[in-house]
Short mmCIF file of C-alpha atoms and ligand atoms in Angstrom, two decimals:
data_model
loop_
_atom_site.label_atom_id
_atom_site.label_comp_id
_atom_site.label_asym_id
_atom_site.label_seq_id
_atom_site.Cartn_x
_atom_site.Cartn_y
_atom_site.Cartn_z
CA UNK A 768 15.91 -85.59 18.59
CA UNK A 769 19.41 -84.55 18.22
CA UNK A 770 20.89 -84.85 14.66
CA UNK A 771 24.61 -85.08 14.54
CA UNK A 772 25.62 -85.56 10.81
CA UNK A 773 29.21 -86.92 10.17
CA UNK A 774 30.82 -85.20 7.05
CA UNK A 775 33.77 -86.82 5.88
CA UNK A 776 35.60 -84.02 4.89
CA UNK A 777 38.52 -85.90 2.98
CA UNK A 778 36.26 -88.34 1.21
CA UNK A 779 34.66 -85.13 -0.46
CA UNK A 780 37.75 -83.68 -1.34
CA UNK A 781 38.91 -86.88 -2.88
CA UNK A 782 35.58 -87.71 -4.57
CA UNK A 783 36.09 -83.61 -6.12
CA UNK A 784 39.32 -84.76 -7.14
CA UNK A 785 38.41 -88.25 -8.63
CA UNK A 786 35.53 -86.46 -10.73
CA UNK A 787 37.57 -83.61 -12.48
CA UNK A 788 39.62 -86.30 -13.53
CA UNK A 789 36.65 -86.39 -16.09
CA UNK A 790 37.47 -83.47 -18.67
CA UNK A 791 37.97 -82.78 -22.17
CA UNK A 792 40.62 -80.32 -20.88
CA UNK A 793 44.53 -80.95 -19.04
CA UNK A 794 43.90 -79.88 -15.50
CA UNK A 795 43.33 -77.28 -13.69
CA UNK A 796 40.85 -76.84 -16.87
CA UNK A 797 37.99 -78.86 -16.59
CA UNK A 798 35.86 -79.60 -19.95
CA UNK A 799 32.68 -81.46 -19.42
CA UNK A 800 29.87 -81.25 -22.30
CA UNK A 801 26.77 -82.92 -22.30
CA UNK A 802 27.28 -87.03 -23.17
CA UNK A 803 31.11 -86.64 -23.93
CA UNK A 804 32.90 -89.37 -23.17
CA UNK A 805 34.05 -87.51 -19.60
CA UNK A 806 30.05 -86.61 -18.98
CA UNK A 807 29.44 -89.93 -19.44
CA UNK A 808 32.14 -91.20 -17.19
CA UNK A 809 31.21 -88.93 -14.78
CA UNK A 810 27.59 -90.45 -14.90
CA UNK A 811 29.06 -93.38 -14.59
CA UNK A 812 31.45 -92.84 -11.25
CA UNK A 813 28.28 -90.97 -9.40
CA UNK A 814 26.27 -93.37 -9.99
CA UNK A 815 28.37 -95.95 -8.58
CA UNK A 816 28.87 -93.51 -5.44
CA UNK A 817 25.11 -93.46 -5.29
CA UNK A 818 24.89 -96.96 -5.30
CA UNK A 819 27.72 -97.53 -2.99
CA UNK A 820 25.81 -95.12 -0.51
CA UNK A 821 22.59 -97.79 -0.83
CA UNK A 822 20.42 -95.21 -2.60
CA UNK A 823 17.78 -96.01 -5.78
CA UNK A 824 18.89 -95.06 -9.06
CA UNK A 825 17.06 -93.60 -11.57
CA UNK A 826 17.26 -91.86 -14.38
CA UNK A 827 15.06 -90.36 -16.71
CA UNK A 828 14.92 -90.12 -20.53
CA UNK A 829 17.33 -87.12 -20.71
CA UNK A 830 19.77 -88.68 -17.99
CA UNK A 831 19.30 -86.51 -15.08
CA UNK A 832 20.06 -89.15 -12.20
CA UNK A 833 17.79 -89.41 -8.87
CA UNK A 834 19.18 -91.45 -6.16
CA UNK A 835 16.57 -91.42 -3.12
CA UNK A 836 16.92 -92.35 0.60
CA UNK A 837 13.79 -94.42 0.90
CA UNK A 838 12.23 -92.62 4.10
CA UNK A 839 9.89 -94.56 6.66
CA UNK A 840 6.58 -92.56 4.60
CA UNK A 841 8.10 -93.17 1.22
CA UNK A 842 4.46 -91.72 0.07
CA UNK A 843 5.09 -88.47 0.66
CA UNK A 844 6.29 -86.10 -1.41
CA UNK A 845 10.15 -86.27 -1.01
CA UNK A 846 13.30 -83.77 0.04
CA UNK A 847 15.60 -83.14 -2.97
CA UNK A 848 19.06 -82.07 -3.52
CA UNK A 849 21.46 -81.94 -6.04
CA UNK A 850 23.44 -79.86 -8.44
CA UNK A 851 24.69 -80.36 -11.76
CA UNK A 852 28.46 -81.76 -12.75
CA UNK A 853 28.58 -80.91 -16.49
CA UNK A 854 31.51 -77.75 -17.05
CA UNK A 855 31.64 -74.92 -19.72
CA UNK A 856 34.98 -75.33 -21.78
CA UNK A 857 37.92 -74.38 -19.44
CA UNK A 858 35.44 -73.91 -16.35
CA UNK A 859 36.98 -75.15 -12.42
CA UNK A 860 36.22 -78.10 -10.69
CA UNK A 861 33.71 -76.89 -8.06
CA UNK A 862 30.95 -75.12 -9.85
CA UNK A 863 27.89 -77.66 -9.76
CA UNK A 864 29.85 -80.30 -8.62
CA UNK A 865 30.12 -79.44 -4.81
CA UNK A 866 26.10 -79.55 -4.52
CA UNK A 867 26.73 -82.60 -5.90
CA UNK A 868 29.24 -84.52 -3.85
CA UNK A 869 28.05 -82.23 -1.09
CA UNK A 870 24.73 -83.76 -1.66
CA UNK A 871 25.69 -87.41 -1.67
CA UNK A 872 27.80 -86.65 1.52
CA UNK A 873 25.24 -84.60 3.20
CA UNK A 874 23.00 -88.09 2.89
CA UNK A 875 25.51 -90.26 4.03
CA UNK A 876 27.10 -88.40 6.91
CA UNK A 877 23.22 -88.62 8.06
CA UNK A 878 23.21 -92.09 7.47
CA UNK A 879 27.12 -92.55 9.68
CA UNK A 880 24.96 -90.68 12.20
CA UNK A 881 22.22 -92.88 12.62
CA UNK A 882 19.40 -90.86 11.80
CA UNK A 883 16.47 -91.83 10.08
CA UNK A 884 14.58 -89.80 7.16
CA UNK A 885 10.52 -89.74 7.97
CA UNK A 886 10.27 -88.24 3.92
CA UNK A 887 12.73 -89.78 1.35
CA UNK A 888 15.89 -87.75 0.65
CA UNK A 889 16.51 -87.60 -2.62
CA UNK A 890 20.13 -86.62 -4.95
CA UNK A 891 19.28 -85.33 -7.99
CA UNK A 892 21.83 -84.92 -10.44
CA UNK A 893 20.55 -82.66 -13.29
CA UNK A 894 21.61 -83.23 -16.74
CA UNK A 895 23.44 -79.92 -18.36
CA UNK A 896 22.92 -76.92 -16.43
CA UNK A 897 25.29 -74.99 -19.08
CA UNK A 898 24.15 -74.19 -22.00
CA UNK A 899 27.12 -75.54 -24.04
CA UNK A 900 25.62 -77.67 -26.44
CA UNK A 901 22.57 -77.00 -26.72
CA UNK A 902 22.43 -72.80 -26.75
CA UNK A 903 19.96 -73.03 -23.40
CA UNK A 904 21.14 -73.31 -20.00
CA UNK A 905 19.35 -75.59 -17.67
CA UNK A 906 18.33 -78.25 -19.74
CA UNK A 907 17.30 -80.74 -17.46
CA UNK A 908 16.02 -78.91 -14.82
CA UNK A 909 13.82 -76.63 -17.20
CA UNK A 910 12.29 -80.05 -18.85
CA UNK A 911 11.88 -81.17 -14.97
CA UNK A 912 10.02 -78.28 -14.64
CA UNK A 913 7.68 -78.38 -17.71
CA UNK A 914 9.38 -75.12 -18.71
CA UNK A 915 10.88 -77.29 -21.65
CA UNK A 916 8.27 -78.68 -24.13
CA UNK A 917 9.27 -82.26 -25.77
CA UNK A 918 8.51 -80.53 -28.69
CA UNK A 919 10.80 -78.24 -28.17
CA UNK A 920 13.53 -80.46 -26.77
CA UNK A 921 13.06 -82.68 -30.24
CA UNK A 922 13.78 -79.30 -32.06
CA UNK A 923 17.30 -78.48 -30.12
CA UNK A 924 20.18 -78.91 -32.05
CA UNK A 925 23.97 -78.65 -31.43
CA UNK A 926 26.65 -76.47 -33.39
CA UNK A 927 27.47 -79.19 -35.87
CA UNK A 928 23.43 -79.60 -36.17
CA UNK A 929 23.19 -82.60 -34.25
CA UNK A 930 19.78 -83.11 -32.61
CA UNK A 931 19.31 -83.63 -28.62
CA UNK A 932 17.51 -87.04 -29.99
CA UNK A 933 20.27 -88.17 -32.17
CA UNK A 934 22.89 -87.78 -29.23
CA UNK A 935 20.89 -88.97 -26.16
CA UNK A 936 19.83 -92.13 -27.74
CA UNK A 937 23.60 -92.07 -28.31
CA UNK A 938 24.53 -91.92 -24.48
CA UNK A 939 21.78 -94.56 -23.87
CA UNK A 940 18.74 -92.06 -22.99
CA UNK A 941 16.34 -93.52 -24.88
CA UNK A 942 13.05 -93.37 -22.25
CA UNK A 943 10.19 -90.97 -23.71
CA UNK A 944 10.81 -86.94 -23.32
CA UNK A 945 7.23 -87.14 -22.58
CA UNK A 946 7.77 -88.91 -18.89
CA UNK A 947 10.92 -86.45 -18.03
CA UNK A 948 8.96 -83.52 -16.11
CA UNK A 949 7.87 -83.88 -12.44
CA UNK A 950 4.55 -83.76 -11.05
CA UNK A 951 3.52 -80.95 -8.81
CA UNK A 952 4.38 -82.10 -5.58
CA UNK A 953 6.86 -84.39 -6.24
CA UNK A 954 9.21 -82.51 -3.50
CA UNK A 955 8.32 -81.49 -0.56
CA UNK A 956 11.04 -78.83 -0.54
CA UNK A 957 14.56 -78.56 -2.77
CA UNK A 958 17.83 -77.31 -1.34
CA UNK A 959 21.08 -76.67 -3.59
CA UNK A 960 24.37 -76.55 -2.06
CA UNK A 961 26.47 -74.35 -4.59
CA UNK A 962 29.77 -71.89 -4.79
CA UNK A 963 28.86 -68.87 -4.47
CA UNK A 964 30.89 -67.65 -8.14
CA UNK A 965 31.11 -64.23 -6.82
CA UNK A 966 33.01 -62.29 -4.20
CA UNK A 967 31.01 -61.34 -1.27
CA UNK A 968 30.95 -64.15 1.03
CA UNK A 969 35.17 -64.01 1.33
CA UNK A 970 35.14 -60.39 1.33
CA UNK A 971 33.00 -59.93 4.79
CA UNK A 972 34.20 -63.09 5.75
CA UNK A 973 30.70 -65.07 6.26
CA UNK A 974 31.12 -68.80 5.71
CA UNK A 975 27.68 -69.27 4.32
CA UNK A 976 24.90 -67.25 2.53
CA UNK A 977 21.57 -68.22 2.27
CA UNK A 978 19.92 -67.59 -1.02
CA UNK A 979 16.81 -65.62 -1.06
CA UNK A 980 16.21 -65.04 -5.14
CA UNK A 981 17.78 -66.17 -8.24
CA UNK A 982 18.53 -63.01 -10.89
CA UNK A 983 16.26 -63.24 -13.91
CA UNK A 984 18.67 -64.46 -17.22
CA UNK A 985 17.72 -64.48 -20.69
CA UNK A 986 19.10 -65.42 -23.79
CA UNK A 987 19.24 -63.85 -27.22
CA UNK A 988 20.95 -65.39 -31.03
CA UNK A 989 21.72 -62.60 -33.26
CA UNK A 990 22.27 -64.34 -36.81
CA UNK A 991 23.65 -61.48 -39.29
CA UNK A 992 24.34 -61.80 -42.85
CA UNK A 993 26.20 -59.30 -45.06
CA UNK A 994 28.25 -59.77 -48.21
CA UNK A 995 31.94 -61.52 -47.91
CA UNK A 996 34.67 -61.42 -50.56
CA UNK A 997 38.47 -60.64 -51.39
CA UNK A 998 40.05 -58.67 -48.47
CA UNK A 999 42.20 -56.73 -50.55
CA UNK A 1000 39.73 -55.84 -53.75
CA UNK A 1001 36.51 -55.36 -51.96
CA UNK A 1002 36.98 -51.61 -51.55
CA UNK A 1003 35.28 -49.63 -48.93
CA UNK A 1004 32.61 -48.07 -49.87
CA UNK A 1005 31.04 -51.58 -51.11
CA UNK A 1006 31.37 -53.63 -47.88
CA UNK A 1007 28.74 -55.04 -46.25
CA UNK A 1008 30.71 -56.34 -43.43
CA UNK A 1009 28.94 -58.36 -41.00
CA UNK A 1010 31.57 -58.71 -38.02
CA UNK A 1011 31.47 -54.89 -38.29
CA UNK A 1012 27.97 -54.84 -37.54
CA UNK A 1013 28.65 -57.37 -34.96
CA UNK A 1014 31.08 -55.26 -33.54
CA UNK A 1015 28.73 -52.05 -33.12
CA UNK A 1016 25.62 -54.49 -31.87
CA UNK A 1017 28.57 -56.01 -29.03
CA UNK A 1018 29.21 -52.71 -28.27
CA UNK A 1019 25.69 -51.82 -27.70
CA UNK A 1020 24.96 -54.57 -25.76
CA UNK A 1021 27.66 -53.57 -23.26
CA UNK A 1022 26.52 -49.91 -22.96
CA UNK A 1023 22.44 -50.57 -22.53
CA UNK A 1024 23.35 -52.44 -19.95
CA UNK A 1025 25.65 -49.93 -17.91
CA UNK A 1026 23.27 -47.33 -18.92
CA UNK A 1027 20.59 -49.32 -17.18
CA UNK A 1028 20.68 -47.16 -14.28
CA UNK A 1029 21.44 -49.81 -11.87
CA UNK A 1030 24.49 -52.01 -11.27
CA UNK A 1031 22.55 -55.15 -10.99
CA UNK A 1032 22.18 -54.86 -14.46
CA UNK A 1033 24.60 -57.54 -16.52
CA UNK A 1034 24.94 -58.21 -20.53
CA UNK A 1035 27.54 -60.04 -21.92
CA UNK A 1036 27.93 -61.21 -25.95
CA UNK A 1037 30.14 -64.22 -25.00
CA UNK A 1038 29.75 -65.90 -28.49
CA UNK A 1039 30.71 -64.99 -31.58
CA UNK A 1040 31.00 -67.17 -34.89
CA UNK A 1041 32.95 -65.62 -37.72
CA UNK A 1042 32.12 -67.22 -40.92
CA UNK A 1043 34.73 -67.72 -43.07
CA UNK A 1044 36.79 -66.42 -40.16
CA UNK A 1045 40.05 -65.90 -42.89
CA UNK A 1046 42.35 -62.83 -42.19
CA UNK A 1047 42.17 -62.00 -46.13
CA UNK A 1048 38.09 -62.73 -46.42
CA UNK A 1049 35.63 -60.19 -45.72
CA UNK A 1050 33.13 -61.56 -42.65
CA UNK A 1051 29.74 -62.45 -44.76
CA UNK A 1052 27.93 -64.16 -41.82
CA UNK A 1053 28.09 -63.79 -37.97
CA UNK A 1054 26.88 -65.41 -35.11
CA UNK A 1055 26.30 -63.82 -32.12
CA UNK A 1056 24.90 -65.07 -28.18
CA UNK A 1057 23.61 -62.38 -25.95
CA UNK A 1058 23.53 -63.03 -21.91
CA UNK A 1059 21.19 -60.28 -20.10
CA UNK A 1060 20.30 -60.67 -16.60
CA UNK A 1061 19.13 -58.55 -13.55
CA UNK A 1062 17.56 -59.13 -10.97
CA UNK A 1063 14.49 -57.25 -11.79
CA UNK A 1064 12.74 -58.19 -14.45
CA UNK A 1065 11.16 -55.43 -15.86
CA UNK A 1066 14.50 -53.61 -16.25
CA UNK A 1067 16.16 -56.67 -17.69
CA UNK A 1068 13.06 -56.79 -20.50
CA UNK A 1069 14.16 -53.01 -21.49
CA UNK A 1070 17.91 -53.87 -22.07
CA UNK A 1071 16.25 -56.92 -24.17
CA UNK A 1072 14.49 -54.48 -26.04
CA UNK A 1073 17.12 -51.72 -26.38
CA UNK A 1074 19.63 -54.21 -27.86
CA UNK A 1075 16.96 -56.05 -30.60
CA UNK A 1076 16.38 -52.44 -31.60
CA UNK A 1077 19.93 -51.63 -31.47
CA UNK A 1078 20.45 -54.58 -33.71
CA UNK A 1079 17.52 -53.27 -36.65
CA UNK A 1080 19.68 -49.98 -36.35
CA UNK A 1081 22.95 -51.33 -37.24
CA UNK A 1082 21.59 -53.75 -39.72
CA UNK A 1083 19.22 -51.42 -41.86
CA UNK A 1084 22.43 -49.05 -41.41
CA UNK A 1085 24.80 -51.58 -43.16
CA UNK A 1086 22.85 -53.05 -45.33
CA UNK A 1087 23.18 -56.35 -43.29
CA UNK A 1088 20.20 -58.84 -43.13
CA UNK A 1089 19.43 -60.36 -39.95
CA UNK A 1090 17.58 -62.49 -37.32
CA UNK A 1091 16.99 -62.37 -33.60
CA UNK A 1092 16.13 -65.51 -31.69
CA UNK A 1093 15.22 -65.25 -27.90
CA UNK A 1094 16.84 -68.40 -26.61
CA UNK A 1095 15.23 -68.20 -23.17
CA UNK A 1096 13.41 -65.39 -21.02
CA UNK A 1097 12.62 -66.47 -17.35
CA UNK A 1098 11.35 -64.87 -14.38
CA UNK A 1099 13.29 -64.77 -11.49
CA UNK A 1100 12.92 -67.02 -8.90
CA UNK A 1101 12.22 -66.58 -5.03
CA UNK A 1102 12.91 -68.82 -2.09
CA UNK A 1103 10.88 -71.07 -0.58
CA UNK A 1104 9.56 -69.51 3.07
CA UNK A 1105 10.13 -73.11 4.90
CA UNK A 1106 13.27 -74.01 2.99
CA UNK A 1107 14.83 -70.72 4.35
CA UNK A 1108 13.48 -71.86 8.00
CA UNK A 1109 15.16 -74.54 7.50
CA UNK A 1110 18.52 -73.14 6.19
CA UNK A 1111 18.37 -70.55 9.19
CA UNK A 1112 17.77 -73.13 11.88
CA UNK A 1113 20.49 -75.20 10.86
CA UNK A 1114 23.04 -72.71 10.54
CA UNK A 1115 21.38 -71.48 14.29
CA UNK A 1116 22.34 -75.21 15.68
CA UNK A 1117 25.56 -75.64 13.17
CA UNK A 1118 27.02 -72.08 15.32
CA UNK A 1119 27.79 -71.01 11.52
CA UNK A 1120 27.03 -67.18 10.39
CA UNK A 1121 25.06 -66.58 7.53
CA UNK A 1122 24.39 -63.96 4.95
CA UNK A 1123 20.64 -63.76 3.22
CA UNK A 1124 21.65 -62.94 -0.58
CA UNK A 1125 20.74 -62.91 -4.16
CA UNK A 1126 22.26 -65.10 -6.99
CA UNK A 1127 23.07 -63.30 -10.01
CA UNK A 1128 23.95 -66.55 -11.78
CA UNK A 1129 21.61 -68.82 -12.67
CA UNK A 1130 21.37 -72.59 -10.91
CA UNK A 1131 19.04 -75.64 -11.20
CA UNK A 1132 16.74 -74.15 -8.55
CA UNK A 1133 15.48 -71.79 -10.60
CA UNK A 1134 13.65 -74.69 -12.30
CA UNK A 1135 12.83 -76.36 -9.38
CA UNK A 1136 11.86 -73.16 -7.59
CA UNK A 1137 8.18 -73.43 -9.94
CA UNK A 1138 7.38 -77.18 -8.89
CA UNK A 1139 8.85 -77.13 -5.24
CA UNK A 1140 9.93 -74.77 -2.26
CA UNK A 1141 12.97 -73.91 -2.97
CA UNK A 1142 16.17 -72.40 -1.44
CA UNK A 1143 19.82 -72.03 -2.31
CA UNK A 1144 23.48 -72.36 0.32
CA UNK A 1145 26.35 -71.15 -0.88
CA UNK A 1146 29.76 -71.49 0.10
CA UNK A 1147 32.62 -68.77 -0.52
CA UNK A 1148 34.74 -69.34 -3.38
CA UNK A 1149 38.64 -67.50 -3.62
CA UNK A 1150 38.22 -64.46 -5.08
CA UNK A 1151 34.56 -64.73 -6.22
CA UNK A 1152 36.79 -66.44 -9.21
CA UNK A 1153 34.43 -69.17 -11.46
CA UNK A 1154 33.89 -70.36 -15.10
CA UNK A 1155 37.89 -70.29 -14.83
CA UNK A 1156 40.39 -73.10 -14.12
CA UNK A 1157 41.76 -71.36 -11.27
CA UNK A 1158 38.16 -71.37 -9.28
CA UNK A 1159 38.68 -72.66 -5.84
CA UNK A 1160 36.69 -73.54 -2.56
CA UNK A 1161 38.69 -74.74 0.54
CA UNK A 1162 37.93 -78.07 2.26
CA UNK A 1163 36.28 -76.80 5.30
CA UNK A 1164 34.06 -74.37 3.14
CA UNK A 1165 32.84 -77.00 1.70
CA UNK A 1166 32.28 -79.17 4.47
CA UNK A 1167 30.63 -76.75 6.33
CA UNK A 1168 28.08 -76.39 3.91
CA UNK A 1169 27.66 -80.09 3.79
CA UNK A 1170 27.06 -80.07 7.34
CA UNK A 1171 24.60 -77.22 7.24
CA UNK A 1172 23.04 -78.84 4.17
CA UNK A 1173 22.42 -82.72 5.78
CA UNK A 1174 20.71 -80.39 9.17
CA UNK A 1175 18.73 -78.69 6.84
CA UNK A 1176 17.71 -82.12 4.72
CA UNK A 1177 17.23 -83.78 7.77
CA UNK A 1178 14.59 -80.89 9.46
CA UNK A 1179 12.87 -80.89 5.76
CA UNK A 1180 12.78 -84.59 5.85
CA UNK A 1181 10.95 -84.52 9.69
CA UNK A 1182 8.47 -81.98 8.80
CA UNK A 1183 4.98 -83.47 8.72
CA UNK A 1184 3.58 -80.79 6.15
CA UNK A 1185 4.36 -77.64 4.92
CA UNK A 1186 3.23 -76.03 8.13
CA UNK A 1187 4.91 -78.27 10.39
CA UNK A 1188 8.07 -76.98 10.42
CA UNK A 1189 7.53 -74.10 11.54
CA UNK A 1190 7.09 -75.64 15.23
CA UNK A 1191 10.59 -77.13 14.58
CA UNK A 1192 9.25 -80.04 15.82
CA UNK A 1193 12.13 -82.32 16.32
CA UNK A 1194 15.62 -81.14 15.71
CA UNK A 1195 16.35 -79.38 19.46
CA UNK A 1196 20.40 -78.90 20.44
CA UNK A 1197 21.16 -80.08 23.52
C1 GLV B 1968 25.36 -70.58 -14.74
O1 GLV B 1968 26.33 -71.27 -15.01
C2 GLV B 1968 25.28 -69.22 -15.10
O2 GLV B 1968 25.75 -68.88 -16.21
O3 GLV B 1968 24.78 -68.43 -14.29
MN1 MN B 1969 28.38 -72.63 -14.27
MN1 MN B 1970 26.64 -74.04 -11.36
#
């Protein structure tokens, strides 16, 4: 059987288009927190895609959306895809959202084409992959993956101290937390269409990579409390400034992980709350969020270590009381054997070259990588530039991928069982 999908590379573009119309943010900025009014528009307008596209609609008790392609053994376990579509303040239009769209095209260009799925193909539109609101980055998928307790999801609670309950019952999520994660089993394989957010891909001009691993991330608060007062009487030798401890920890943080002794180690403190934050006030309390990743994880778990001690250091130093709170510490993932078959075949018929490569940022499938084979594609993105307005992936980059991505759901959705696929049983180029 010969499988011909037929992207629609302009619908994509204007369906890209359509959704960052959704955004707390003027454009090029896109803004898109977790049930905001423009998250909950953009529910709204991929849903009706979804329906458009004669898929089933569901969602689950925390709003991720699953729109499935009944296949002809709708008993088995199913093919997923997806991506997520929420956006860190002032992030680009493509991150999450092209695996996405791509996703919803990949289906229906197989549909234009005539072919018909054996397994179910199934979107799956995860609910906050950023960790915005809620301090933790993967919401959705984590809970999908029983990574998440309901327990601890009823304990999450946003910057003004509203809880995850309060606001999803809000949206309309009101089904039981309990119900959210996935059996074992429930996919028979996951594939996520993505940008690549870094700079390799354009630079050795490869149109697609093919994503072996996921880098392990982690998390950390650092909650610091010294002694505020009158900027111009407090003298010297009685401060107890805590944005100057914050300053030294920052610091810190930076040089553990250059001093890691290999490049693939990354640490970033990209929050910082100043409390009272007044030119004239002395800083009593400070806020801090950590970001350490690499992708091995014993290395990574030293820099985690170096910068908690770093942090007693300062603080018994200054005179500063404190609190560390490890937001999240996960493994790293690896790729699904058959997924990456699959991904290599279809580039193989596509005529597309490929690159096998890591991801150093985190995505969905690191979730989904512990309850399903799992594999990433990425696409190049200008400059490696994301997280930034001016992020940008070019209209055939992205259809390409779509193409390579509906082959790829297609072959997953043929394959009998997990060993099947490896005969390539039906998918043969003329
Ligand atoms: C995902 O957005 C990440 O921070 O890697
Ligand atoms: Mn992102
Ligand atoms: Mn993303």
């Amino acid at each position: 059987m010969i499988v011909r999908p037929l992207v629609d590379q302009e619908r994509i573009i204007r369906e890209l288009e359509a959704l960052a119309e959704f955004s707390d943010t003027p454009k090029p900025a896109i803004t898109r927190i977790l049930y905001t009014k423009p998250d909950l528009e953009a529910r709204a307008y991929l849903k009706g895609l979804c329906q458009e596209a004669g898929l089933n609609l569901r969602e689950d008790g925390l709003g991720n959306i699953f729109a499935r392609w009944e296949g002809s053994a709708p008993e088995l376990p199913a093919v997923g895809t997806g991506s997520h579509f929420d956006a860190i303040p002032y992030a680009g239009m493509y991150d999450g959202t092209v695996g996405v769209l791509g996703g919803l095209e990949a289906i229906r260009s197989l549909q234009r084409s005539g072919f018909k799925p054996y397994r179910s193909i199934e979107l799956l539109i995860f609910t906050a992959e950023e960790p915005t609101r809620f301090g933790i980055g993967c919401l959705g998928s984590r809970t999908l993956a029983g990574v998440l307790s309901p327990d601890s999801l009823r304990q999450l609670k946003d910057q003004e101290g509203r809880t995850l309950e309060e606001v999803r019952w809000e949206a309309g999520y009101m089904g039981p937390l309990e119900d959210v994660r996935l059996p074992q089993g429930y996919y028979s394989a996951f594939v996520e269409l993505h940008i690549e957010q870094g700079p390799l891909l354009e630079q050795e001009q490869v149109p697609l990579g093919i994503v072996t691993a996921i880098a392990a991330p982690a998390a950390l608060r650092v909650e610091l409390e010294g002694v505020g007062g009158h900027a111009g009487t407090m003298l010297m030798p009685d401060r107890r400034d805590a944005l100057c401890a914050a300053a030294e920890i920052i610091l810190g943080v930076e040089a553990f992980a250059k001093n890691s002794g290999s490049i693939n180690t990354v640490a970033t403190t990209g929050f910082c709350e100043v409390y009272p934050n007044a030119v004239n006030s002395v800083p009593s309390r400070v806020k801090l969020e950590i970001d350490i990743r690499d992708v091995e994880q014993s290395r990574r778990d030293q820099v985690i270590r170096n910068v908690i001690q770093g942090v007693e250091q300062v603080c018994t130093r200054r005179e500063i009381k404190y609190s560390v709170d490890i937001i999240n510490v996960d493994p790293p993932a690896k790729a699904g054997s058959e997924v990456l078959k699959a991904l290599v075949a279809s580039c193989g018929e596509a005529g597309v070259k490929f690159k096998l490569m890591v991801s150093r940022a985190y995505h969905d499938s690191l979730f989904m990588a512990r309850i399903a084979p799992t594999a990433m594609l990425f696409i190049p993105c200008r400059g490696g530039v994301s997280h930034r307005p001016d992020e940008y992936a070019s209209p055939e980059d992205i259809a390409r991928g779509t193409y390579v991505l509906a082959l790829t759901l297609a072959k997953l959705s043929l394959a009998e069982d997990k060993t099947a696929s490896k005969e390539d049983p039906v998918l043969v180029d003329d």
